[in-house]
Amino acid sequence: MSRVRAGRSGREARRQAQAVIAGRLPPVRRRLKPQEFLEPEGLEQIHLASLDILEEVGIVFRDEKALKHWRDAGASVDGERVYIGRDLLMELVSKAPSEFRMKGRGEKTGFVMGGNTSVFCPMKGAPFTRDLDGVRRSTTEQDVINFARLTQACSSFHMAGGFTCEPMDIAVPHRHLAMIRHHLIETELPLFGIGTTRERAQDSVAMARIATGGMEDAVSILMHASGNSPLVWDEAMLEGLRVFADAGQGVLCSPFVLAAANTPADVAATIAQVNAEALAAIAYGQLYRPGTPMIYGQYTVSISMQSGAPMAGTPEVALITTVIGQLARRYGVPWRTSANHASSKSFDAQSGFEGATTLMTAMNAGANLMLHSGGWDEGGLAICYGKFIADNEQNLMMARYAGGISFDRFKDALKAVRRIGPGGHYLGDEFTIAHFRDAFAMPEAMDFSSFEQWSAAGSANMAARCRAKARALLAEFKAPEMDAARREELDDFVARRKEQIDPAAL
C-alpha cells in the first residue's frame, strides 16, 4: 500500500509541476499533513469556551429578520443579543457542506473548495495603488481593469478578487457595477461579489449569472461577509448572505480580528472568540438555508501597542491561523486564511518577510482558500503592481512545495548516479538534459546571476523587475473570449442599473 501511495503522490506532484510550466496552476492538492499546534485536550478547551461564549455571553445580530429566524429556531433573544445553545449551534453547523464545487465562466476553471485542496485569490478592497512607476496614489478604474487582467494572466490564481481594488474615480453607488463587470470580462475565473448592501449583492449575483450562463451546477461567485468583532454581525452582511444563499452561491464568514484591540490580549482567548463569531455566522447561514456553501473565515492581525497599527507576519498570527485550521477541520467546513499579507509601506524586505511568513503559515496550516495572496501591502490599504507579480511567483513555488516529492522518475534518476559515479557531474547527462526544465523551480522575478552579470544588465532590484513584468503582461494581454450575446446582456444590465441608481445616493 505504501508504494501505491508514493506513486500517486509522485504523479500528483509531477502533474502540478508540469502545469505550472504549461499554463494555469491546477488547484493545489496538498500532500502535506496539516500542522497542528494543539493537542486534542487544548483544542477541546477552546471549542468549549466558544460554545460558552455563544450560550452565556451571546452574540449580537443587528438584523430583524435574523432575530426572528433565531427566535423561531428556539434560541434565546434579548433585544439584538442572541444566546445560542450548543446543541442547536452544532446541529446547524453540521449542515454546512464539507466541500463544494466552484467554477467560473471558463471551461477549465472548476475546482473543489475544501478537503486537501488549496486555491489562491488576490487581495481585495485597496483604495490606494502603488503603480507601475512605484508611486503610491488613489486607485482608479484603470487599475481595476489592469489587476483583473493580471489575475487572468498570472498562472497561480484560481479565483478573481472581484473588488481587488476600489476605484476612487467612480461614484460609490456605481463602483460595484464597474468592479464586477471588469472582472467578469477580463477574467474567466470564479470571483468574489460585493454584499455591502442587499442591492449590490443582487447585482453581483445577477451579473455573474449572465456571464456564466447559469450557476445551477456550481458556485461561481462568493460573498465575503465580514464580522464586526467583538461578537457582532451587522444587517448589511446578513442581507447579503441571504441574497447569495437564495441564489445557491457561497458565503465566506470572516470575523475581522485586530488582536488585543477587538479581542483579548491573549492568543488562546482570541481564538475562542474568533471561533464563536465564525460558528455563529455559519450556523445562521444553515438556519436560513440548509446546505448553503460556506467557508469558515478569519482575518487576523495583531496590533502594535506603540502605534495601534496592524502587524502581519507575527508569530501570534501564525499560531492563531494554525489553530483555526484545526478547528475548521474538526467542524468539517472549508476554511480561509490570508497569504502574502504585508504591512510594509513599500515593496521592500519587510514586505517580503511578512508575505513569506503568512504564505508558508497558510499552506502548512492546510488552508483551502488563500485569500489576499496577490498584491497586498500597507495592511491592505494599498495594492502593489510589483508585489502582485512577486506574490504570483511565490504562490507557484509554494504549490510545488505542497505537492510533495515525486517518485515517477526515481529509478531512472538513480541510473544516472550509476553512470556518473564518484567525482563526475550531471550537467551533460541524458537524464538532466531530458528533465532539467521541470525538475526544479526556476523563478523569474528573483535574480540568481553573479554581481557582475546583474550590474551589466542594469542593476534592477526585484521591485523594478516585477513592475517591468507587469507592464509586459498588460501590453500583451488578450481577454478570454466571452459569448457575444452574454457580453451584450451584461453591458445592458450595467447600463440599466447605472440609470436606476442615483450616483449621489449614500
Short mmCIF file of C-alpha atoms in Angstrom, two decimals:
data_model
loop_
_atom_site.label_atom_id
_atom_site.label_comp_id
_atom_site.label_asym_id
_atom_site.label_seq_id
_atom_site.Cartn_x
_atom_site.Cartn_y
_atom_site.Cartn_z
CA MET A 1 0.00 0.00 0.00
CA SER A 2 2.79 2.45 0.80
CA ARG A 3 4.21 2.01 -2.70
CA VAL A 4 0.82 2.82 -4.22
CA ARG A 5 0.51 5.98 -2.18
CA ALA A 6 4.02 7.07 -3.08
CA GLY A 7 3.27 6.56 -6.78
CA ARG A 8 0.07 8.57 -6.60
CA SER A 9 1.86 11.32 -4.72
CA GLY A 10 4.54 11.38 -7.35
CA ARG A 11 2.11 11.62 -10.24
CA GLU A 12 0.22 14.43 -8.50
CA ALA A 13 3.39 16.35 -7.75
CA ARG A 14 4.62 15.92 -11.33
CA ARG A 15 1.24 16.97 -12.75
CA GLN A 16 1.28 20.19 -10.72
CA ALA A 17 4.88 20.93 -11.66
CA GLN A 18 4.17 20.46 -15.37
CA ALA A 19 1.01 22.55 -15.19
CA VAL A 20 2.95 25.48 -13.70
CA ILE A 21 5.17 25.43 -16.77
CA ALA A 22 2.44 24.77 -19.34
CA GLY A 23 -0.26 27.14 -18.14
CA ARG A 24 -2.52 27.88 -15.18
CA LEU A 25 -1.67 26.13 -11.96
CA PRO A 26 -4.29 23.49 -11.16
CA PRO A 27 -5.84 23.66 -7.69
CA VAL A 28 -3.13 22.65 -5.24
CA ARG A 29 -3.57 19.12 -3.92
CA ARG A 30 -1.62 19.23 -0.68
CA ARG A 31 0.50 16.21 0.17
CA LEU A 32 1.48 17.92 3.43
CA LYS A 33 -0.06 16.80 6.67
CA PRO A 34 -1.57 20.00 8.14
CA GLN A 35 0.41 21.38 11.01
CA GLU A 36 -1.35 21.17 14.37
CA PHE A 37 -0.09 23.06 17.40
CA LEU A 38 -2.76 21.99 19.88
CA GLU A 39 -3.25 18.55 21.33
CA PRO A 40 -6.87 17.29 21.40
CA GLU A 41 -7.28 18.49 25.00
CA GLY A 42 -6.29 22.06 24.15
CA LEU A 43 -8.47 22.13 21.05
CA GLU A 44 -11.43 20.87 23.07
CA GLN A 45 -10.83 23.58 25.66
CA ILE A 46 -11.07 26.30 23.01
CA HIS A 47 -14.10 24.64 21.39
CA LEU A 48 -15.97 24.53 24.71
CA ALA A 49 -15.00 28.12 25.52
CA SER A 50 -16.52 29.21 22.18
CA LEU A 51 -19.75 27.37 22.99
CA ASP A 52 -19.82 29.03 26.41
CA ILE A 53 -19.41 32.47 24.81
CA LEU A 54 -22.35 31.96 22.46
CA GLU A 55 -24.52 30.34 25.11
CA GLU A 56 -23.77 32.65 28.04
CA VAL A 57 -22.36 35.94 26.67
CA GLY A 58 -24.35 35.87 23.44
CA ILE A 59 -23.71 37.48 20.08
CA VAL A 60 -25.43 40.48 18.50
CA PHE A 61 -27.32 40.18 15.21
CA ARG A 62 -28.28 43.69 14.10
CA ASP A 63 -30.97 42.46 11.76
CA GLU A 64 -34.68 41.94 12.45
CA LYS A 65 -35.06 39.06 10.02
CA ALA A 66 -32.17 37.18 11.57
CA LEU A 67 -33.51 37.77 15.07
CA LYS A 68 -36.86 36.32 14.04
CA HIS A 69 -35.16 33.31 12.50
CA TRP A 70 -33.24 32.70 15.73
CA ARG A 71 -36.37 33.04 17.86
CA ASP A 72 -38.24 30.60 15.64
CA ALA A 73 -35.35 28.14 15.95
CA GLY A 74 -35.55 28.22 19.75
CA ALA A 75 -32.59 30.46 20.59
CA SER A 76 -32.94 32.95 23.43
CA VAL A 77 -33.11 36.50 22.08
CA ASP A 78 -32.83 39.62 24.24
CA GLY A 79 -33.04 42.76 22.12
CA GLU A 80 -30.38 42.23 19.44
CA ARG A 81 -28.38 39.75 21.52
CA VAL A 82 -28.82 36.09 20.66
CA TYR A 83 -27.89 33.29 23.06
CA ILE A 84 -27.34 30.14 21.03
CA GLY A 85 -27.46 26.82 22.82
CA ARG A 86 -24.61 24.47 21.99
CA ASP A 87 -26.81 21.66 20.72
CA LEU A 88 -28.65 23.99 18.34
CA LEU A 89 -25.39 25.57 17.23
CA MET A 90 -23.62 22.33 16.41
CA GLU A 91 -26.69 20.84 14.74
CA LEU A 92 -26.78 23.81 12.37
CA VAL A 93 -23.03 23.86 11.71
CA SER A 94 -23.16 20.17 10.79
CA LYS A 95 -25.44 21.05 7.84
CA ALA A 96 -22.75 23.11 6.08
CA PRO A 97 -21.16 21.21 3.16
CA SER A 98 -17.65 19.91 3.82
CA GLU A 99 -16.83 20.51 0.15
CA PHE A 100 -18.47 22.26 -2.78
CA ARG A 101 -17.67 22.82 -6.42
CA MET A 102 -16.67 26.21 -7.82
CA LYS A 103 -16.45 27.19 -11.48
CA GLY A 104 -16.02 30.40 -13.44
CA ARG A 105 -17.20 31.11 -16.96
CA GLY A 106 -14.13 29.38 -18.40
CA GLU A 107 -14.35 25.68 -19.22
CA LYS A 108 -11.25 24.70 -17.22
CA THR A 109 -11.80 26.86 -14.16
CA GLY A 110 -13.59 24.33 -11.94
CA PHE A 111 -12.26 23.09 -8.62
CA VAL A 112 -13.47 21.69 -5.31
CA MET A 113 -13.39 24.05 -2.32
CA GLY A 114 -12.44 22.00 0.72
CA GLY A 115 -10.65 18.79 1.57
CA ASN A 116 -6.95 18.76 0.80
CA THR A 117 -7.28 21.39 -1.96
CA SER A 118 -5.85 24.90 -1.71
CA VAL A 119 -6.58 27.76 -4.12
CA PHE A 120 -5.14 31.26 -4.47
CA CYS A 121 -7.09 34.52 -4.77
CA PRO A 122 -5.66 38.08 -4.99
CA MET A 123 -6.27 40.77 -2.42
CA LYS A 124 -9.47 42.78 -2.18
CA GLY A 125 -10.53 46.33 -1.44
CA ALA A 126 -7.44 48.55 -1.76
CA PRO A 127 -8.26 52.28 -2.06
CA PHE A 128 -4.62 53.07 -2.92
CA THR A 129 -2.31 51.67 -5.58
CA ARG A 130 1.48 51.52 -5.81
CA ASP A 131 1.61 51.92 -9.55
CA LEU A 132 3.84 50.78 -12.40
CA ASP A 133 6.31 53.52 -11.51
CA GLY A 134 6.31 52.58 -7.84
CA VAL A 135 4.30 55.67 -6.85
CA ARG A 136 1.51 55.46 -4.27
CA ARG A 137 -1.74 57.12 -5.40
CA SER A 138 -5.51 56.68 -5.31
CA THR A 139 -6.85 53.66 -7.16
CA THR A 140 -8.59 54.32 -10.48
CA GLU A 141 -10.91 52.34 -12.73
CA GLN A 142 -7.96 51.57 -15.00
CA ASP A 143 -6.24 49.89 -12.06
CA VAL A 144 -9.31 47.70 -11.57
CA ILE A 145 -9.05 46.66 -15.22
CA ASN A 146 -5.30 46.13 -15.00
CA PHE A 147 -5.43 43.94 -11.91
CA ALA A 148 -8.27 41.89 -13.36
CA ARG A 149 -6.07 41.32 -16.40
CA LEU A 150 -3.05 40.44 -14.27
CA THR A 151 -5.19 37.99 -12.30
CA GLN A 152 -6.06 36.25 -15.55
CA ALA A 153 -2.51 36.45 -16.90
CA CYS A 154 -0.73 35.24 -13.75
CA SER A 155 -0.94 31.47 -13.61
CA SER A 156 -1.20 30.92 -9.84
CA PHE A 157 -4.65 32.44 -9.30
CA HIS A 158 -7.74 30.24 -9.24
CA MET A 159 -10.19 32.98 -8.23
CA ALA A 160 -10.57 36.66 -9.08
CA GLY A 161 -10.92 39.23 -6.31
CA GLY A 162 -13.97 40.91 -7.80
CA PHE A 163 -13.21 44.07 -5.84
CA THR A 164 -9.44 43.64 -5.87
CA CYS A 165 -9.06 47.40 -5.62
CA GLU A 166 -11.64 50.15 -5.29
CA PRO A 167 -11.78 52.85 -7.99
CA MET A 168 -11.94 56.21 -6.27
CA ASP A 169 -12.79 57.94 -9.56
CA ILE A 170 -16.22 56.25 -9.73
CA ALA A 171 -19.16 57.28 -7.54
CA VAL A 172 -19.63 54.86 -4.63
CA PRO A 173 -23.15 53.71 -5.64
CA HIS A 174 -21.85 52.72 -9.10
CA ARG A 175 -18.49 51.20 -8.11
CA HIS A 176 -19.72 47.65 -7.63
CA LEU A 177 -21.10 47.58 -11.18
CA ALA A 178 -17.74 48.56 -12.67
CA MET A 179 -15.66 46.28 -10.48
CA ILE A 180 -17.73 43.16 -11.08
CA ARG A 181 -18.22 43.87 -14.80
CA HIS A 182 -14.48 44.29 -15.41
CA HIS A 183 -13.63 41.08 -13.57
CA LEU A 184 -16.27 39.12 -15.44
CA ILE A 185 -14.98 40.37 -18.78
CA GLU A 186 -11.22 40.34 -18.21
CA THR A 187 -11.10 37.03 -16.34
CA GLU A 188 -12.83 33.67 -16.73
CA LEU A 189 -12.40 32.66 -13.10
CA PRO A 190 -14.92 32.34 -10.26
CA LEU A 191 -14.86 35.54 -8.26
CA PHE A 192 -15.94 37.45 -5.19
CA GLY A 193 -19.06 39.57 -5.39
CA ILE A 194 -19.98 42.57 -3.28
CA GLY A 195 -22.53 42.24 -0.47
CA THR A 196 -22.27 45.53 1.40
CA THR A 197 -25.96 46.18 0.63
CA ARG A 198 -28.76 43.89 -0.50
CA GLU A 199 -28.94 45.67 -3.87
CA ARG A 200 -25.20 45.29 -4.51
CA ALA A 201 -25.42 41.63 -3.60
CA GLN A 202 -28.33 41.18 -6.01
CA ASP A 203 -26.46 42.99 -8.78
CA SER A 204 -23.33 40.88 -8.22
CA VAL A 205 -25.29 37.63 -8.43
CA ALA A 206 -27.26 38.77 -11.48
CA MET A 207 -24.12 39.81 -13.36
CA ALA A 208 -22.35 36.55 -12.59
CA ARG A 209 -25.39 34.58 -13.73
CA ILE A 210 -25.40 36.44 -17.05
CA ALA A 211 -21.67 35.95 -17.63
CA THR A 212 -21.69 32.23 -16.79
CA GLY A 213 -24.98 31.42 -18.47
CA GLY A 214 -26.34 29.95 -15.23
CA MET A 215 -24.98 28.85 -11.87
CA GLU A 216 -27.03 25.75 -11.10
CA ASP A 217 -24.19 23.22 -11.03
CA ALA A 218 -21.50 25.14 -9.16
CA VAL A 219 -20.68 28.21 -7.08
CA SER A 220 -19.46 30.93 -9.45
CA ILE A 221 -19.46 33.86 -7.05
CA LEU A 222 -18.71 34.14 -3.33
CA MET A 223 -19.78 36.81 -0.88
CA HIS A 224 -17.29 37.98 1.73
CA ALA A 225 -19.34 38.53 4.90
CA SER A 226 -17.07 40.38 7.32
CA GLY A 227 -17.90 40.25 11.02
CA ASN A 228 -17.78 43.24 13.32
CA SER A 229 -15.67 41.98 16.20
CA PRO A 230 -16.22 41.63 19.05
CA LEU A 231 -19.33 39.47 18.70
CA VAL A 232 -21.47 41.44 16.23
CA TRP A 233 -22.94 40.58 12.82
CA ASP A 234 -24.45 43.58 11.04
CA GLU A 235 -27.58 43.86 8.92
CA ALA A 236 -25.76 44.62 5.66
CA MET A 237 -23.68 41.45 5.86
CA LEU A 238 -26.67 39.31 6.81
CA GLU A 239 -28.80 40.71 3.99
CA GLY A 240 -26.04 39.93 1.53
CA LEU A 241 -25.67 36.44 2.98
CA ARG A 242 -29.34 35.75 2.33
CA VAL A 243 -29.12 37.00 -1.27
CA PHE A 244 -26.19 34.71 -2.06
CA ALA A 245 -27.78 31.78 -0.20
CA ASP A 246 -31.03 32.21 -2.15
CA ALA A 247 -29.01 32.02 -5.37
CA GLY A 248 -27.27 28.83 -4.24
CA GLN A 249 -23.94 30.64 -4.12
CA GLY A 250 -21.28 30.60 -1.41
CA VAL A 251 -20.57 32.80 1.61
CA LEU A 252 -17.26 33.39 3.36
CA CYS A 253 -17.97 34.21 7.02
CA SER A 254 -14.94 36.06 8.28
CA PRO A 255 -14.53 37.77 11.68
CA PHE A 256 -12.28 40.83 11.44
CA VAL A 257 -9.72 40.48 14.19
CA LEU A 258 -7.29 43.10 15.43
CA ALA A 259 -5.80 41.02 18.23
CA ALA A 260 -5.63 42.88 21.55
CA ALA A 261 -7.90 45.64 20.16
CA ASN A 262 -11.17 43.82 19.47
CA THR A 263 -10.16 40.53 21.09
CA PRO A 264 -8.49 39.79 24.43
CA ALA A 265 -4.72 40.28 24.67
CA ASP A 266 -4.24 36.52 24.74
CA VAL A 267 -3.78 34.06 21.87
CA ALA A 268 -5.99 31.24 23.15
CA ALA A 269 -8.82 33.57 24.21
CA THR A 270 -8.63 35.39 20.85
CA ILE A 271 -9.07 32.07 19.05
CA ALA A 272 -12.06 31.19 21.23
CA GLN A 273 -13.78 34.50 20.39
CA VAL A 274 -12.99 34.25 16.66
CA ASN A 275 -14.30 30.70 16.63
CA ALA A 276 -17.53 31.75 18.33
CA GLU A 277 -18.09 34.54 15.81
CA ALA A 278 -17.42 32.33 12.78
CA LEU A 279 -19.57 29.46 14.08
CA ALA A 280 -22.48 31.80 14.76
CA ALA A 281 -22.44 33.06 11.16
CA ILE A 282 -22.10 29.57 9.67
CA ALA A 283 -24.96 28.40 11.87
CA TYR A 284 -27.15 31.29 10.76
CA GLY A 285 -26.44 30.55 7.10
CA GLN A 286 -27.60 26.98 7.63
CA LEU A 287 -30.59 28.14 9.66
CA TYR A 288 -31.66 30.38 6.80
CA ARG A 289 -30.94 27.90 4.00
CA PRO A 290 -29.61 24.44 4.97
CA GLY A 291 -26.83 23.27 2.71
CA THR A 292 -25.67 26.76 1.72
CA PRO A 293 -21.97 26.52 0.74
CA MET A 294 -19.99 28.34 3.41
CA ILE A 295 -16.35 28.94 4.24
CA TYR A 296 -15.05 29.38 7.78
CA GLY A 297 -13.10 32.61 7.57
CA GLN A 298 -10.78 34.60 9.73
CA TYR A 299 -8.78 37.73 9.12
CA THR A 300 -6.29 38.17 11.94
CA VAL A 301 -3.53 40.66 12.56
CA SER A 302 -2.03 41.77 15.83
CA ILE A 303 -1.85 45.40 16.89
CA SER A 304 1.24 47.42 17.65
CA MET A 305 0.95 48.67 21.23
CA GLN A 306 3.14 51.62 20.19
CA SER A 307 1.25 52.93 17.15
CA GLY A 308 -2.03 50.99 17.08
CA ALA A 309 -1.24 49.87 13.53
CA PRO A 310 -1.96 46.30 12.33
CA MET A 311 1.02 43.94 12.10
CA ALA A 312 1.23 40.98 9.71
CA GLY A 313 3.71 38.12 9.79
CA THR A 314 3.99 37.93 13.58
CA PRO A 315 4.31 34.62 15.47
CA GLU A 316 1.00 35.09 17.27
CA VAL A 317 -0.87 35.48 13.98
CA ALA A 318 0.75 32.27 12.74
CA LEU A 319 -0.35 30.45 15.89
CA ILE A 320 -3.92 31.73 15.59
CA THR A 321 -4.11 30.79 11.91
CA THR A 322 -2.85 27.27 12.52
CA VAL A 323 -5.30 26.55 15.34
CA ILE A 324 -8.20 27.98 13.31
CA GLY A 325 -7.32 25.36 10.71
CA GLN A 326 -7.54 22.64 13.35
CA LEU A 327 -10.96 23.90 14.42
CA ALA A 328 -12.30 24.13 10.86
CA ARG A 329 -11.28 20.54 10.20
CA ARG A 330 -12.98 19.50 13.44
CA TYR A 331 -16.24 21.06 12.21
CA GLY A 332 -15.81 19.69 8.69
CA VAL A 333 -16.04 23.00 6.80
CA PRO A 334 -13.70 24.60 4.24
CA TRP A 335 -11.65 27.43 5.69
CA ARG A 336 -9.88 30.55 4.59
CA THR A 337 -6.89 32.48 5.78
CA SER A 338 -4.73 35.23 4.33
CA ALA A 339 -1.49 34.69 2.42
CA ASN A 340 1.22 37.13 1.32
CA HIS A 341 -0.02 39.69 3.85
CA ALA A 342 2.23 42.66 4.50
CA SER A 343 2.07 45.90 6.46
CA SER A 344 5.05 47.49 4.76
CA LYS A 345 4.69 50.91 3.13
CA SER A 346 6.90 49.90 0.22
CA PHE A 347 7.82 46.78 -1.71
CA ASP A 348 10.87 46.05 0.41
CA ALA A 349 12.43 43.43 2.69
CA GLN A 350 9.69 43.84 5.30
CA SER A 351 7.03 43.28 2.65
CA GLY A 352 8.79 40.12 1.51
CA PHE A 353 9.37 38.75 5.01
CA GLU A 354 5.78 39.35 6.08
CA GLY A 355 4.34 37.89 2.89
CA ALA A 356 6.54 34.79 3.00
CA THR A 357 5.65 34.12 6.65
CA THR A 358 1.91 34.34 6.09
CA LEU A 359 2.07 32.27 2.88
CA MET A 360 4.08 29.46 4.47
CA THR A 361 1.86 29.52 7.56
CA ALA A 362 -1.29 29.28 5.44
CA MET A 363 -0.06 26.31 3.42
CA ASN A 364 1.35 24.43 6.40
CA ALA A 365 -1.90 25.01 8.28
CA GLY A 366 -3.87 23.45 5.41
CA ALA A 367 -5.98 26.44 4.36
CA ASN A 368 -8.41 25.84 1.50
CA LEU A 369 -8.73 29.46 0.36
CA MET A 370 -5.58 31.55 0.31
CA LEU A 371 -7.11 35.00 0.22
CA HIS A 372 -5.13 38.22 -0.33
CA SER A 373 -2.39 36.15 -1.98
CA GLY A 374 -1.53 38.80 -4.56
CA GLY A 375 -0.57 42.47 -4.18
CA TRP A 376 -1.41 43.11 -0.52
CA ASP A 377 0.69 45.80 1.19
CA GLU A 378 0.25 48.55 3.76
CA GLY A 379 -2.19 46.44 5.79
CA GLY A 380 -4.50 46.18 2.78
CA LEU A 381 -4.73 49.90 2.11
CA ALA A 382 -2.53 49.59 -0.98
CA ILE A 383 -2.25 47.13 -3.84
CA CYS A 384 1.19 46.97 -5.42
CA TYR A 385 1.81 46.06 -9.07
CA GLY A 386 5.31 44.80 -8.31
CA LYS A 387 4.29 42.76 -5.31
CA PHE A 388 1.40 41.24 -7.27
CA ILE A 389 3.91 39.72 -9.70
CA ALA A 390 6.25 38.60 -6.92
CA ASP A 391 3.37 37.04 -4.98
CA ASN A 392 2.27 35.12 -8.06
CA GLU A 393 5.72 33.56 -8.32
CA GLN A 394 5.80 32.76 -4.61
CA ASN A 395 2.41 31.06 -4.94
CA LEU A 396 3.74 28.88 -7.74
CA MET A 397 6.73 27.82 -5.68
CA MET A 398 4.58 27.15 -2.65
CA ALA A 399 2.35 24.93 -4.76
CA ARG A 400 5.37 22.83 -5.73
CA TYR A 401 6.38 22.56 -2.08
CA ALA A 402 2.87 21.46 -1.09
CA GLY A 403 2.71 18.92 -3.91
CA GLY A 404 5.39 16.81 -2.24
CA ILE A 405 8.06 14.60 -3.74
CA SER A 406 7.60 12.68 -6.96
CA PHE A 407 8.85 9.12 -7.40
CA ASP A 408 7.86 8.97 -11.07
CA ARG A 409 11.47 9.28 -12.28
CA PHE A 410 13.22 7.92 -9.25
CA LYS A 411 14.55 4.71 -10.84
CA ASP A 412 15.73 6.48 -13.98
CA ALA A 413 17.43 9.16 -11.89
CA LEU A 414 19.27 6.53 -9.89
CA LYS A 415 20.57 5.07 -13.15
CA ALA A 416 22.24 8.44 -13.69
CA VAL A 417 24.03 8.01 -10.36
CA ARG A 418 25.45 4.71 -11.64
CA ARG A 419 26.51 6.30 -14.95
CA ILE A 420 28.23 9.31 -13.41
CA GLY A 421 29.80 7.70 -10.36
CA PRO A 422 32.21 9.44 -7.94
CA GLY A 423 33.76 12.75 -8.94
CA GLY A 424 31.68 13.43 -12.05
CA HIS A 425 28.92 15.90 -12.79
CA TYR A 426 25.39 15.58 -14.13
CA LEU A 427 25.11 18.66 -16.36
CA GLY A 428 25.58 16.79 -19.60
CA ASP A 429 23.89 13.57 -18.57
CA GLU A 430 20.97 12.40 -20.70
CA PHE A 431 18.61 12.39 -17.70
CA THR A 432 19.46 16.01 -16.83
CA ILE A 433 19.04 17.12 -20.43
CA ALA A 434 15.63 15.45 -20.61
CA HIS A 435 14.26 16.80 -17.34
CA PHE A 436 16.10 19.93 -16.18
CA ARG A 437 13.30 22.26 -17.33
CA ASP A 438 10.82 20.99 -14.77
CA ALA A 439 12.96 19.15 -12.21
CA PHE A 440 13.40 22.23 -10.02
CA ALA A 441 11.62 25.57 -9.77
CA MET A 442 13.30 28.34 -11.74
CA PRO A 443 11.87 31.67 -10.52
CA GLU A 444 11.94 34.55 -12.96
CA ALA A 445 11.34 37.52 -10.67
CA MET A 446 14.27 36.71 -8.39
CA ASP A 447 17.79 37.22 -9.73
CA PHE A 448 20.39 34.47 -9.33
CA SER A 449 23.09 35.82 -11.65
CA SER A 450 26.52 36.97 -10.49
CA PHE A 451 27.04 40.52 -9.28
CA GLU A 452 28.87 41.34 -12.49
CA GLN A 453 26.07 39.93 -14.66
CA TRP A 454 23.43 41.75 -12.62
CA SER A 455 25.35 45.03 -12.86
CA ALA A 456 25.81 44.69 -16.61
CA ALA A 457 22.07 44.11 -17.04
CA GLY A 458 21.24 47.40 -15.31
CA SER A 459 21.27 46.56 -11.58
CA ALA A 460 17.48 46.40 -11.37
CA ASN A 461 16.12 45.35 -7.99
CA MET A 462 13.24 42.92 -7.59
CA ALA A 463 10.61 45.66 -7.39
CA ALA A 464 11.75 47.12 -10.71
CA ARG A 465 11.91 43.69 -12.36
CA CYS A 466 8.40 42.84 -11.19
CA ARG A 467 6.97 46.15 -12.40
CA ALA A 468 8.58 45.53 -15.79
CA LYS A 469 6.97 42.08 -15.87
CA ALA A 470 3.58 43.61 -15.04
CA ARG A 471 3.96 46.10 -17.89
CA ALA A 472 4.81 43.30 -20.30
CA LEU A 473 1.86 41.14 -19.26
CA LEU A 474 -0.54 44.05 -19.64
CA ALA A 475 0.88 45.00 -23.03
CA GLU A 476 0.37 41.51 -24.45
CA PHE A 477 -2.89 40.72 -22.64
CA LYS A 478 -5.85 39.27 -24.53
CA ALA A 479 -9.14 38.91 -22.68
CA PRO A 480 -10.65 35.42 -22.58
CA GLU A 481 -13.43 35.03 -25.12
CA MET A 482 -16.98 35.74 -23.97
CA ASP A 483 -20.13 34.80 -25.83
CA ALA A 484 -21.27 37.93 -27.68
CA ALA A 485 -24.88 37.63 -26.52
CA ARG A 486 -23.81 37.32 -22.89
CA ARG A 487 -21.48 40.30 -23.22
CA GLU A 488 -24.28 42.39 -24.67
CA GLU A 489 -26.68 41.30 -21.93
CA LEU A 490 -24.10 42.10 -19.26
CA ASP A 491 -23.41 45.56 -20.66
CA ASP A 492 -27.13 46.27 -20.96
CA PHE A 493 -27.66 45.23 -17.34
CA VAL A 494 -24.89 47.53 -16.11
CA ALA A 495 -26.16 50.46 -18.18
CA ARG A 496 -29.70 49.97 -16.91
CA ARG A 497 -28.62 49.74 -13.29
CA LYS A 498 -26.50 52.89 -13.63
CA GLU A 499 -29.60 54.76 -14.76
CA GLN A 500 -31.62 53.35 -11.87
CA ILE A 501 -29.03 54.07 -9.13
CA ASP A 502 -28.54 57.68 -8.12
CA PRO A 503 -24.76 58.26 -8.13
CA ALA A 504 -25.19 60.77 -5.30
CA ALA A 505 -27.04 58.29 -3.05
CA LEU A 506 -25.32 57.12 0.11
#
